[in-house]
Amino acid sequence: MTKAKRNIVITGGAGFIGSHVVRLFVTKYPEYNIINLDKLTYAGNLANLKDIEDKPNYKFVKMDICDFEGVYKLMQEEQIDGVIHLAAESHVDRSIKDPFTFARTNVMGTLALLQAAKLYWESLPERYEGKRFYHISTDEVYGALEFDDTLFTEQTPYSPHSPYSASKASSDHFVRAYHDTYGMPTIVTNCSNNYGPYQFPEKLIPLFINNIRKGNPLPVYGKGENVRDWLYVEDHARAIDLIFHKGVAAETYNIGGFNEWRNIDLIKVVIKTVDRLLGNSDGHSLGLITYVTDRLGHDARYAIDSSKLQRELGWEPSLQFEEGIERTVKWYLENQEWLDGVTSGSYQKYYEEQYNNR
Ligand code: NAD
Ligand code: TYD
């Protein structure tokens, strides 16, 4: 039997999670055309995809998701039948300083994508048959939990607190509205905090690994008692693959590995691992911990119940946390050039050299 050919646009494919999703799809599905649509903001880095950029089923398009005309034209030209939407502004601290950029990209950008897909798919004889619009969201839209044993389920009412989570919540509502109003086959997933290779070192884990190797202070917000639920990024990418192919239209799936950590406990594990791998004595970098003013509106606790995904589609995380952290720390220490590149901004020249001269 010949394998089905699909033309899929993955937005935000030059970012952290997007690059893992692009790599997985390009290598696992040689019969698909994978188009990575990314604006290359500070968070987008084509060096994340160096190993697959020459594959015949991969194409990069530098575009802003807010460019409705551009996206619509691309959908027509490439005969797109699947959208996996990850492009977003993603850092809570930046959203507190600059909420407008978050509303523009996360809300208006998602709307532009939805509308472009709607107009293109409705122009085809088969309309929405065989089509899929898959929107990647976060557990942060559910708000904050108490320090107890409750979990976010797919039924938890939305209660976003930060400008980031408010913009993601709004985009989730638009995606569901396109299903309910126009019948577009949409799917939304809400995932917990991701960690792993290629994460921009403004987020907790890569920032701290980078600071430890440089002997810089480790800024712990408040008392370090906030709780996050951590998932290895490749497990998220595997879940996205499964849900894109097997998920039921109009459904929501929570994704997470039942892996809650108090920030300060997680930070101590990261310090211990980095010190060991750098050959430092145990406890060497503990003195870098520096308690700083808390983040405004800092959500106390996130914890996700992903039992629906496990029950209905059979997904489970493949890695234990200890192994995931070991792999992650090793990757950053073995890829210090990548870290130096993204912290100096030099990576943004990569696109000009690789693509503008083609
Ligand atoms: P990231 O910040 O690392 O990457 C975002 C990517 O989107 C970058 O490549 C950037 O260039 C691109 N982008 C930004 N604005 C754009 C625009 N206007 N047009 C086109 N491209 C644009 O983000 P990430 O951590 O990989 O997150 C990806 C998605 O997953 C986001 O939607 C985020 O909300 C969601 N998510 C992230 C986490 C996490 O822990 N990182 C957890 C759950 C869900
Ligand atoms: P982050 O990686 O920014 O993810 P999110 O805010 O989306 O959960 O932060 C993870 C946790 O670590 C969060 O509780 C805030 C805290 N944090 C610090 O204590 N110090 C830091 O420098 C950063 C970036 C985060």
Tab-separated table of C-alpha atoms and ligand atoms in Angstrom:
chain	number	residue	atom	x	y	z
A	1	MET	CA	0.000	0.000	0.000
A	2	THR	CA	1.403	3.409	-0.882
A	3	LYS	CA	1.650	5.793	2.006
A	4	ALA	CA	-0.608	8.845	2.032
A	5	LYS	CA	1.061	12.029	0.883
A	6	ARG	CA	0.389	15.097	2.991
A	7	ASN	CA	1.393	18.722	2.783
A	8	ILE	CA	1.796	20.024	6.291
A	9	VAL	CA	2.726	23.459	7.519
A	10	ILE	CA	4.341	23.553	10.950
A	11	THR	CA	4.446	27.081	12.369
A	12	GLY	CA	7.183	28.063	14.820
A	13	GLY	CA	9.351	25.195	13.599
A	14	ALA	CA	12.563	27.118	14.269
A	15	GLY	CA	11.756	27.417	17.976
A	16	PHE	CA	12.323	25.001	20.815
A	17	ILE	CA	9.404	22.543	20.604
A	18	GLY	CA	8.730	23.266	16.921
A	19	SER	CA	12.233	22.161	15.897
A	20	HIS	CA	11.710	18.779	17.590
A	21	VAL	CA	8.328	18.386	15.873
A	22	VAL	CA	9.766	19.316	12.459
A	23	ARG	CA	12.679	16.897	12.915
A	24	LEU	CA	10.330	14.064	13.925
A	25	PHE	CA	7.942	14.599	10.993
A	26	VAL	CA	10.662	15.131	8.364
A	27	THR	CA	12.523	11.965	9.370
A	28	LYS	CA	9.557	9.738	10.202
A	29	TYR	CA	7.393	10.671	7.198
A	30	PRO	CA	9.549	11.003	4.055
A	31	GLU	CA	6.323	10.869	2.018
A	32	TYR	CA	5.052	14.132	3.586
A	33	ASN	CA	6.033	17.639	2.540
A	34	ILE	CA	6.884	19.562	5.681
A	35	ILE	CA	6.881	23.340	5.463
A	36	ASN	CA	8.339	25.190	8.412
A	37	LEU	CA	6.746	28.645	8.579
A	38	ASP	CA	8.571	30.871	11.038
A	39	LYS	CA	9.189	34.598	11.422
A	40	LEU	CA	12.567	33.975	13.097
A	41	THR	CA	12.056	36.183	16.114
A	42	TYR	CA	14.761	36.170	18.796
A	43	ALA	CA	13.447	32.663	19.701
A	44	GLY	CA	13.678	31.215	16.197
A	45	ASN	CA	16.987	29.663	15.227
A	46	LEU	CA	17.533	27.675	12.045
A	47	ALA	CA	20.677	26.165	13.523
A	48	ASN	CA	18.226	24.021	15.541
A	49	LEU	CA	17.444	22.196	12.278
A	50	LYS	CA	20.870	21.990	10.640
A	51	ASP	CA	20.759	18.188	10.552
A	52	ILE	CA	17.586	18.029	8.445
A	53	GLU	CA	17.624	21.253	6.411
A	54	ASP	CA	18.733	19.507	3.211
A	55	LYS	CA	16.099	16.752	3.300
A	56	PRO	CA	13.988	16.751	0.116
A	57	ASN	CA	10.680	16.749	2.036
A	58	TYR	CA	11.574	19.866	4.081
A	59	LYS	CA	11.190	23.516	3.208
A	60	PHE	CA	11.654	26.656	5.273
A	61	VAL	CA	9.528	29.763	4.669
A	62	LYS	CA	10.301	32.949	6.570
A	63	MET	CA	6.897	34.466	7.264
A	64	ASP	CA	4.912	36.151	10.010
A	65	ILE	CA	1.745	34.227	10.917
A	66	CYS	CA	0.003	37.617	11.121
A	67	ASP	CA	0.572	38.043	7.348
A	68	PHE	CA	-2.839	36.742	6.311
A	69	GLU	CA	-2.273	37.290	2.561
A	70	GLY	CA	1.087	35.535	2.662
A	71	VAL	CA	-0.237	32.570	4.629
A	72	TYR	CA	-3.294	32.222	2.373
A	73	LYS	CA	-1.101	32.238	-0.742
A	74	LEU	CA	1.232	29.656	0.798
A	75	MET	CA	-1.704	27.389	1.640
A	76	GLN	CA	-2.878	27.545	-1.976
A	77	GLU	CA	0.555	27.092	-3.536
A	78	GLU	CA	1.553	24.199	-1.291
A	79	GLN	CA	-1.953	22.668	-1.181
A	80	ILE	CA	-1.755	22.454	2.575
A	81	ASP	CA	-3.981	19.848	4.201
A	82	GLY	CA	-2.611	19.970	7.732
A	83	VAL	CA	-1.537	22.776	10.034
A	84	ILE	CA	0.412	22.171	13.241
A	85	HIS	CA	0.536	25.526	14.945
A	86	LEU	CA	3.306	26.212	17.445
A	87	ALA	CA	4.413	29.751	16.538
A	88	ALA	CA	3.931	32.011	19.519
A	89	GLU	CA	5.550	34.413	21.886
A	90	SER	CA	6.184	32.021	24.745
A	91	HIS	CA	7.984	33.631	27.682
A	92	VAL	CA	5.870	34.827	30.645
A	93	ASP	CA	8.433	37.420	31.804
A	94	ARG	CA	8.482	39.041	28.347
A	95	SER	CA	4.663	39.089	28.302
A	96	ILE	CA	4.652	41.052	31.557
A	97	LYS	CA	6.870	43.717	29.952
A	98	ASP	CA	5.310	43.713	26.457
A	99	PRO	CA	1.762	42.296	26.348
A	100	PHE	CA	0.934	43.830	22.950
A	101	THR	CA	3.393	41.611	21.083
A	102	PHE	CA	1.758	38.590	22.740
A	103	ALA	CA	-1.754	39.667	21.717
A	104	ARG	CA	-0.552	40.349	18.170
A	105	THR	CA	1.211	37.054	17.526
A	106	ASN	CA	-0.694	34.657	19.747
A	107	VAL	CA	-4.205	35.986	19.165
A	108	MET	CA	-4.213	37.825	15.829
A	109	GLY	CA	-1.613	35.494	14.307
A	110	THR	CA	-3.657	32.418	15.210
A	111	LEU	CA	-6.757	34.084	13.814
A	112	ALA	CA	-4.961	34.906	10.546
A	113	LEU	CA	-3.883	31.255	10.216
A	114	LEU	CA	-7.378	29.977	10.961
A	115	GLN	CA	-8.967	32.316	8.446
A	116	ALA	CA	-6.414	31.480	5.739
A	117	ALA	CA	-7.021	27.748	6.300
A	118	LYS	CA	-10.786	28.278	6.286
A	119	LEU	CA	-10.823	30.210	2.998
A	120	TYR	CA	-8.483	27.776	1.288
A	121	TRP	CA	-10.172	24.576	2.500
A	122	GLU	CA	-13.683	25.898	1.804
A	123	SER	CA	-12.594	26.652	-1.787
A	124	LEU	CA	-11.859	22.959	-2.424
A	125	PRO	CA	-14.471	20.448	-3.626
A	126	GLU	CA	-13.804	18.182	-0.649
A	127	ARG	CA	-13.777	21.174	1.757
A	128	TYR	CA	-12.700	20.004	5.237
A	129	GLU	CA	-12.443	16.304	4.449
A	130	GLY	CA	-8.968	14.992	5.263
A	131	LYS	CA	-7.939	18.343	6.732
A	132	ARG	CA	-6.639	19.130	10.206
A	133	PHE	CA	-5.838	22.313	12.136
A	134	TYR	CA	-3.880	21.358	15.252
A	135	HIS	CA	-3.209	24.113	17.779
A	136	ILE	CA	-0.517	23.629	20.433
A	137	SER	CA	-1.372	25.280	23.719
A	138	THR	CA	-0.267	25.290	27.322
A	139	ASP	CA	-1.542	24.207	30.731
A	140	GLU	CA	-1.073	27.816	31.876
A	141	VAL	CA	-4.495	28.732	30.412
A	142	TYR	CA	-6.114	26.838	33.289
A	143	GLY	CA	-4.661	29.268	35.839
A	144	ALA	CA	-2.977	28.233	39.065
A	145	LEU	CA	-3.578	25.329	41.447
A	146	GLU	CA	-3.245	25.335	45.229
A	147	PHE	CA	-0.425	23.360	46.840
A	148	ASP	CA	-2.569	20.230	47.081
A	149	ASP	CA	-3.121	17.159	44.930
A	150	THR	CA	-5.597	18.612	42.418
A	151	LEU	CA	-4.757	18.438	38.715
A	152	PHE	CA	-5.817	20.329	35.576
A	153	THR	CA	-8.183	18.190	33.498
A	154	GLU	CA	-9.697	18.960	30.090
A	155	GLN	CA	-12.786	20.155	31.994
A	156	THR	CA	-10.962	22.679	34.195
A	157	PRO	CA	-12.366	26.150	33.396
A	158	TYR	CA	-9.932	28.602	31.821
A	159	SER	CA	-8.544	31.174	34.249
A	160	PRO	CA	-5.365	32.656	32.773
A	161	HIS	CA	-3.382	35.134	34.875
A	162	SER	CA	-0.388	36.322	32.861
A	163	PRO	CA	-0.583	38.232	29.567
A	164	TYR	CA	1.062	35.147	27.997
A	165	SER	CA	-1.557	32.710	29.261
A	166	ALA	CA	-4.380	35.186	28.517
A	167	SER	CA	-3.200	35.398	24.902
A	168	LYS	CA	-2.928	31.602	24.612
A	169	ALA	CA	-6.395	31.168	26.164
A	170	SER	CA	-7.822	33.618	23.643
A	171	SER	CA	-6.201	31.756	20.740
A	172	ASP	CA	-7.566	28.426	22.051
A	173	HIS	CA	-11.082	29.930	22.103
A	174	PHE	CA	-10.708	31.128	18.509
A	175	VAL	CA	-9.591	27.670	17.386
A	176	ARG	CA	-12.607	26.026	19.041
A	177	ALA	CA	-14.894	28.726	17.608
A	178	TYR	CA	-13.700	27.800	14.092
A	179	HIS	CA	-14.798	24.250	14.730
A	180	ASP	CA	-18.122	25.163	16.301
A	181	THR	CA	-18.988	27.872	13.741
A	182	TYR	CA	-17.542	26.626	10.454
A	183	GLY	CA	-17.002	22.922	11.109
A	184	MET	CA	-13.210	23.130	10.753
A	185	PRO	CA	-11.574	19.917	12.053
A	186	THR	CA	-9.525	21.449	14.840
A	187	ILE	CA	-7.684	19.915	17.779
A	188	VAL	CA	-6.227	21.703	20.816
A	189	THR	CA	-3.676	20.237	23.202
A	190	ASN	CA	-2.563	21.765	26.483
A	191	CYS	CA	0.884	20.664	27.606
A	192	SER	CA	2.879	21.202	30.784
A	193	ASN	CA	6.369	22.800	30.970
A	194	ASN	CA	8.804	21.298	28.466
A	195	TYR	CA	12.554	20.866	28.877
A	196	GLY	CA	15.330	19.493	26.686
A	197	PRO	CA	17.786	20.500	23.942
A	198	TYR	CA	17.380	23.745	21.929
A	199	GLN	CA	15.359	25.668	24.550
A	200	PHE	CA	16.174	29.359	24.550
A	201	PRO	CA	18.230	30.136	27.675
A	202	GLU	CA	15.737	32.588	29.138
A	203	LYS	CA	13.615	29.691	30.453
A	204	LEU	CA	14.476	28.220	33.840
A	205	ILE	CA	16.428	25.050	33.004
A	206	PRO	CA	18.715	26.237	30.148
A	207	LEU	CA	19.205	29.623	31.836
A	208	PHE	CA	20.418	27.933	34.992
A	209	ILE	CA	22.670	25.451	33.154
A	210	ASN	CA	24.220	28.372	31.264
A	211	ASN	CA	24.695	30.433	34.426
A	212	ILE	CA	26.226	27.539	36.358
A	213	ARG	CA	28.814	26.886	33.641
A	214	LYS	CA	29.706	30.592	33.707
A	215	GLY	CA	29.634	30.899	37.511
A	216	ASN	CA	26.841	33.495	37.307
A	217	PRO	CA	24.058	33.936	39.910
A	218	LEU	CA	20.945	31.753	39.652
A	219	PRO	CA	17.933	34.052	40.133
A	220	VAL	CA	15.233	32.138	42.032
A	221	TYR	CA	11.923	34.005	42.029
A	222	GLY	CA	10.316	34.465	45.466
A	223	LYS	CA	11.007	31.548	47.776
A	224	GLY	CA	11.411	28.989	44.981
A	225	GLU	CA	8.307	27.184	46.209
A	226	ASN	CA	6.271	27.387	42.993
A	227	VAL	CA	5.551	24.028	41.409
A	228	ARG	CA	5.798	23.129	37.721
A	229	ASP	CA	5.104	19.837	35.925
A	230	TRP	CA	7.978	18.928	33.560
A	231	LEU	CA	7.920	16.901	30.332
A	232	TYR	CA	10.859	16.012	28.090
A	233	VAL	CA	10.383	17.818	24.772
A	234	GLU	CA	10.733	14.703	22.592
A	235	ASP	CA	7.869	13.107	24.495
A	236	HIS	CA	5.752	16.170	23.675
A	237	ALA	CA	6.742	15.856	20.003
A	238	ARG	CA	5.734	12.153	20.045
A	239	ALA	CA	2.378	13.094	21.556
A	240	ILE	CA	1.860	15.728	18.840
A	241	ASP	CA	2.593	13.126	16.152
A	242	LEU	CA	0.109	10.678	17.681
A	243	ILE	CA	-2.632	13.263	18.195
A	244	PHE	CA	-2.182	14.789	14.729
A	245	HIS	CA	-2.791	11.359	13.206
A	246	LYS	CA	-5.155	9.677	15.655
A	247	GLY	CA	-6.790	12.442	17.706
A	248	VAL	CA	-10.512	13.098	17.301
A	249	ALA	CA	-11.527	16.423	15.726
A	250	ALA	CA	-12.900	19.037	18.138
A	251	GLU	CA	-11.311	17.256	21.103
A	252	THR	CA	-8.874	18.643	23.631
A	253	TYR	CA	-6.059	16.524	25.074
A	254	ASN	CA	-3.900	17.409	28.058
A	255	ILE	CA	-0.253	16.354	27.731
A	256	GLY	CA	2.025	15.824	30.720
A	257	GLY	CA	4.078	13.239	32.529
A	258	PHE	CA	2.779	13.499	36.113
A	259	ASN	CA	6.136	14.979	37.083
A	260	GLU	CA	5.743	17.866	39.548
A	261	TRP	CA	8.717	19.657	41.029
A	262	ARG	CA	9.090	22.603	43.413
A	263	ASN	CA	11.378	25.052	41.624
A	264	ILE	CA	14.027	24.985	44.334
A	265	ASP	CA	14.164	21.174	44.378
A	266	LEU	CA	14.449	21.056	40.590
A	267	ILE	CA	17.183	23.700	40.665
A	268	LYS	CA	19.175	21.587	43.143
A	269	VAL	CA	18.931	18.571	40.825
A	270	VAL	CA	20.154	20.725	37.906
A	271	ILE	CA	23.056	22.091	39.994
A	272	LYS	CA	24.072	18.609	41.146
A	273	THR	CA	23.984	17.257	37.582
A	274	VAL	CA	25.929	20.154	36.053
A	275	ASP	CA	28.559	20.054	38.806
A	276	ARG	CA	29.019	16.316	38.382
A	277	LEU	CA	29.328	16.521	34.599
A	278	LEU	CA	31.751	19.453	34.827
A	279	GLY	CA	33.873	17.558	37.345
A	280	ASN	CA	33.132	20.000	40.178
A	281	SER	CA	32.764	18.807	43.755
A	282	ASP	CA	29.207	18.057	44.918
A	283	GLY	CA	27.563	21.291	46.085
A	284	HIS	CA	30.164	23.471	44.333
A	285	SER	CA	27.595	25.750	42.624
A	286	LEU	CA	24.922	25.808	45.343
A	287	GLY	CA	26.234	29.197	46.458
A	288	LEU	CA	25.102	30.696	43.126
A	289	ILE	CA	21.450	30.426	44.214
A	290	THR	CA	20.186	33.986	44.635
A	291	TYR	CA	16.649	34.668	45.806
A	292	VAL	CA	15.212	37.625	43.875
A	293	THR	CA	11.929	39.565	43.786
A	294	ASP	CA	9.058	37.333	42.755
A	295	ARG	CA	7.555	37.406	39.248
A	296	LEU	CA	4.373	39.545	39.149
A	297	GLY	CA	1.281	37.346	39.388
A	298	HIS	CA	3.480	34.233	39.695
A	299	ASP	CA	1.221	31.162	39.381
A	300	ALA	CA	1.693	28.923	42.421
A	301	ARG	CA	1.358	25.490	40.900
A	302	TYR	CA	0.711	23.752	37.569
A	303	ALA	CA	-0.013	20.020	37.372
A	304	ILE	CA	-1.628	18.247	34.473
A	305	ASP	CA	-3.827	15.171	34.316
A	306	SER	CA	-2.999	13.525	30.978
A	307	SER	CA	-4.923	10.314	31.672
A	308	LYS	CA	-7.345	10.939	28.774
A	309	LEU	CA	-4.454	10.873	26.297
A	310	GLN	CA	-3.021	7.746	27.899
A	311	ARG	CA	-6.417	6.025	28.004
A	312	GLU	CA	-7.761	6.999	24.578
A	313	LEU	CA	-4.627	7.097	22.436
A	314	GLY	CA	-2.176	5.014	24.459
A	315	TRP	CA	0.507	7.708	24.829
A	316	GLU	CA	2.917	7.687	27.724
A	317	PRO	CA	6.136	9.546	28.380
A	318	SER	CA	9.170	7.483	27.439
A	319	LEU	CA	11.699	9.035	29.808
A	320	GLN	CA	12.065	9.169	33.562
A	321	PHE	CA	12.869	12.686	34.769
A	322	GLU	CA	16.355	11.786	36.032
A	323	GLU	CA	17.295	10.469	32.591
A	324	GLY	CA	15.745	13.489	30.863
A	325	ILE	CA	17.680	15.940	33.018
A	326	GLU	CA	20.905	14.006	32.511
A	327	ARG	CA	20.439	14.083	28.721
A	328	THR	CA	19.478	17.748	28.778
A	329	VAL	CA	22.428	18.927	30.863
A	330	LYS	CA	24.807	16.816	28.763
A	331	TRP	CA	23.396	18.319	25.564
A	332	TYR	CA	23.903	21.914	26.716
A	333	LEU	CA	27.416	21.190	27.977
A	334	GLU	CA	28.309	19.473	24.705
A	335	ASN	CA	26.748	22.295	22.686
A	336	GLN	CA	28.245	25.321	24.369
A	337	GLU	CA	28.726	26.939	20.949
A	338	TRP	CA	24.959	26.862	20.488
A	339	LEU	CA	24.497	28.463	23.925
A	340	ASP	CA	27.122	31.128	23.192
A	341	GLY	CA	25.539	31.750	19.783
A	342	VAL	CA	22.033	32.328	21.092
A	343	THR	CA	23.166	34.422	24.024
A	344	SER	CA	25.263	36.659	21.742
A	345	GLY	CA	22.574	36.896	19.053
A	346	SER	CA	25.003	35.703	16.353
A	347	TYR	CA	22.618	32.894	15.388
A	348	GLN	CA	20.401	35.424	13.653
A	349	LYS	CA	23.042	35.762	10.938
A	350	TYR	CA	22.596	32.068	10.120
A	351	TYR	CA	19.413	32.678	8.152
A	352	GLU	CA	21.017	35.426	6.068
A	353	GLU	CA	23.965	33.201	5.206
A	354	GLN	CA	21.968	30.034	4.557
A	355	TYR	CA	18.869	31.330	2.842
A	356	ASN	CA	19.301	34.843	1.453
A	357	ASN	CA	22.169	33.667	-0.733
A	358	ARG	CA	20.374	30.675	-2.222
B	1	NAD	P1	9.718	29.299	21.346
B	1	NAD	O1	9.584	30.689	21.895
B	1	NAD	O2	10.968	28.532	21.605
B	1	NAD	O3	9.516	29.322	19.752
B	1	NAD	C1	8.513	30.066	19.137
B	1	NAD	C2	8.773	30.063	17.632
B	1	NAD	O4	7.714	30.817	17.020
B	1	NAD	C3	10.089	30.744	17.240
B	1	NAD	O5	10.747	29.975	16.251
B	1	NAD	C4	9.644	32.085	16.678
B	1	NAD	O6	10.528	32.601	15.683
B	1	NAD	C5	8.282	31.744	16.099
B	1	NAD	N1	7.396	32.910	16.017
B	1	NAD	C6	7.131	33.807	16.996
B	1	NAD	N2	6.294	34.757	16.538
B	1	NAD	C7	6.013	34.444	15.239
B	1	NAD	C8	5.195	35.025	14.240
B	1	NAD	N3	4.511	36.153	14.461
B	1	NAD	N4	5.115	34.420	13.033
B	1	NAD	C9	5.826	33.266	12.774
B	1	NAD	N5	6.630	32.705	13.682
B	1	NAD	C10	6.723	33.266	14.902
B	1	NAD	O7	8.443	28.525	21.882
B	1	NAD	P2	8.286	27.017	22.390
B	1	NAD	O8	8.682	26.950	23.808
B	1	NAD	O9	8.902	26.107	21.400
B	1	NAD	O10	6.703	26.871	22.330
B	1	NAD	C11	6.039	26.463	21.125
B	1	NAD	C12	4.548	26.424	21.372
B	1	NAD	O11	4.262	25.496	22.410
B	1	NAD	C13	3.948	27.753	21.805
B	1	NAD	O12	2.700	27.892	21.177
B	1	NAD	C14	3.800	27.604	23.309
B	1	NAD	O13	2.723	28.394	23.789
B	1	NAD	C15	3.502	26.125	23.437
B	1	NAD	N6	3.908	25.496	24.705
B	1	NAD	C16	5.183	25.676	25.186
B	1	NAD	C17	5.554	25.037	26.359
B	1	NAD	C18	6.966	25.162	26.901
B	1	NAD	O14	7.228	24.682	28.017
B	1	NAD	N7	7.902	25.745	26.183
B	1	NAD	C19	4.639	24.236	27.049
B	1	NAD	C20	3.347	24.089	26.512
B	1	NAD	C21	2.996	24.711	25.339
B	2	TYD	P1	9.796	29.373	33.031
B	2	TYD	O1	10.866	28.469	32.522
B	2	TYD	O2	9.850	30.824	32.653
B	2	TYD	O3	8.395	28.717	32.609
B	2	TYD	P2	6.869	29.151	33.038
B	2	TYD	O4	6.903	30.488	33.670
B	2	TYD	O5	6.184	29.168	31.715
B	2	TYD	O6	6.400	28.062	33.957
B	2	TYD	O7	9.795	29.304	34.609
B	2	TYD	C1	9.619	28.082	35.305
B	2	TYD	C2	9.512	28.402	36.784
B	2	TYD	O8	10.783	28.909	37.240
B	2	TYD	C3	8.505	29.495	37.117
B	2	TYD	O9	7.867	29.175	38.345
B	2	TYD	C4	9.338	30.742	37.244
B	2	TYD	C5	10.655	30.224	37.789
B	2	TYD	N1	11.859	30.978	37.368
B	2	TYD	C6	12.787	31.411	38.329
B	2	TYD	O10	12.627	31.196	39.543
B	2	TYD	N2	13.885	32.105	37.895
B	2	TYD	C7	14.102	32.384	36.586
B	2	TYD	O11	15.122	33.039	36.238
B	2	TYD	C8	13.158	31.915	35.612
B	2	TYD	C9	13.351	32.189	34.155
B	2	TYD	C10	12.054	31.204	36.061
